[in-house]
Short mmCIF file of C-alpha atoms in Angstrom, two decimals:
data_model
loop_
_atom_site.label_atom_id
_atom_site.label_comp_id
_atom_site.label_asym_id
_atom_site.label_seq_id
_atom_site.Cartn_x
_atom_site.Cartn_y
_atom_site.Cartn_z
CA MET A 1 100.62 76.54 111.29
CA ALA A 2 98.71 79.78 111.84
CA ARG A 3 98.17 81.87 108.77
CA ARG A 4 99.46 85.45 108.90
CA PRO A 5 97.00 88.11 107.85
CA ASP A 6 97.85 90.06 104.71
CA PHE A 7 99.39 93.39 105.58
CA PHE A 8 98.83 96.42 103.42
CA PRO A 9 100.17 99.73 104.66
CA ASP A 10 97.37 102.18 105.35
CA ALA A 11 98.42 105.19 103.32
CA PRO A 12 96.17 108.22 102.84
CA LEU A 13 95.56 109.79 99.45
CA SER A 14 98.23 112.13 98.19
CA PRO A 15 97.37 115.85 98.17
CA ALA A 16 97.21 115.78 94.36
CA ALA A 17 94.85 112.78 94.32
CA LEU A 18 92.65 114.41 96.96
CA ALA A 19 92.46 117.65 94.96
CA GLU A 20 91.52 115.70 91.83
CA LEU A 21 88.82 113.85 93.78
CA ARG A 22 87.37 117.16 95.03
CA GLN A 23 87.31 118.50 91.48
CA ARG A 24 85.54 115.39 90.15
CA TYR A 25 82.93 115.52 92.93
CA ALA A 26 82.29 119.22 92.27
CA MET A 27 81.16 118.35 88.74
CA LEU A 28 78.67 115.64 89.76
CA SER A 29 74.92 116.11 89.96
CA MET A 30 73.27 115.98 93.38
CA SER A 31 71.88 112.46 92.82
CA SER A 32 75.26 111.15 91.64
CA LEU A 33 76.97 112.76 94.60
CA GLN A 34 74.46 111.16 96.97
CA GLN A 35 75.21 107.77 95.41
CA VAL A 36 78.97 108.32 95.79
CA TYR A 37 78.42 109.23 99.45
CA ALA A 38 76.22 106.17 100.07
CA ASP A 39 78.81 103.87 98.49
CA ALA A 40 81.61 105.45 100.55
CA TRP A 41 79.50 105.10 103.71
CA GLU A 42 79.04 101.37 103.05
CA ARG A 43 82.80 100.88 102.54
CA CYS A 44 83.54 102.67 105.82
CA LYS A 45 81.33 100.53 108.04
CA LEU A 46 83.15 98.35 110.54
CA GLU A 47 83.52 94.72 109.55
CA ARG A 48 82.12 92.04 111.83
CA ASN A 49 85.66 91.30 112.98
CA GLY A 50 86.11 94.95 114.01
CA GLN A 51 88.49 95.78 111.19
CA LEU A 52 88.73 99.53 110.64
CA PRO A 53 88.28 101.09 107.20
CA ARG A 54 91.38 102.23 105.35
CA ALA A 55 92.47 105.86 105.53
CA GLU A 56 91.78 106.30 101.82
CA GLN A 57 88.18 105.16 102.26
CA ILE A 58 87.63 107.64 105.09
CA GLN A 59 89.06 110.44 102.95
CA VAL A 60 86.67 109.57 100.11
CA LEU A 61 83.72 109.60 102.55
CA VAL A 62 84.70 112.97 104.04
CA THR A 63 85.33 114.49 100.60
CA ALA A 64 81.92 113.30 99.37
CA TRP A 65 80.27 114.69 102.53
CA LYS A 66 81.94 118.07 102.07
CA ALA A 67 80.88 118.18 98.41
CA LEU A 68 77.28 117.39 99.41
CA ARG A 69 77.29 120.15 102.03
CA LYS A 70 78.67 122.63 99.52
CA ALA A 71 76.10 121.64 96.86
CA GLN A 72 73.10 122.29 99.12
#
């Protein structure tokens, strides 16, 4: 029998969680923020099977990128 893949609904971060993430990133040093961005970038890469990253992971990447741009 074929095994069904696990299904997890792809829900984005809530507006409150996103605002809290922005606030936390605003308090980080430049080197810490660069590390957060690099980690988020790695999580957002396509898998070998072509599986897309979750919406939450993309939001973390974009939020880290925006914080980096603002810090420069």
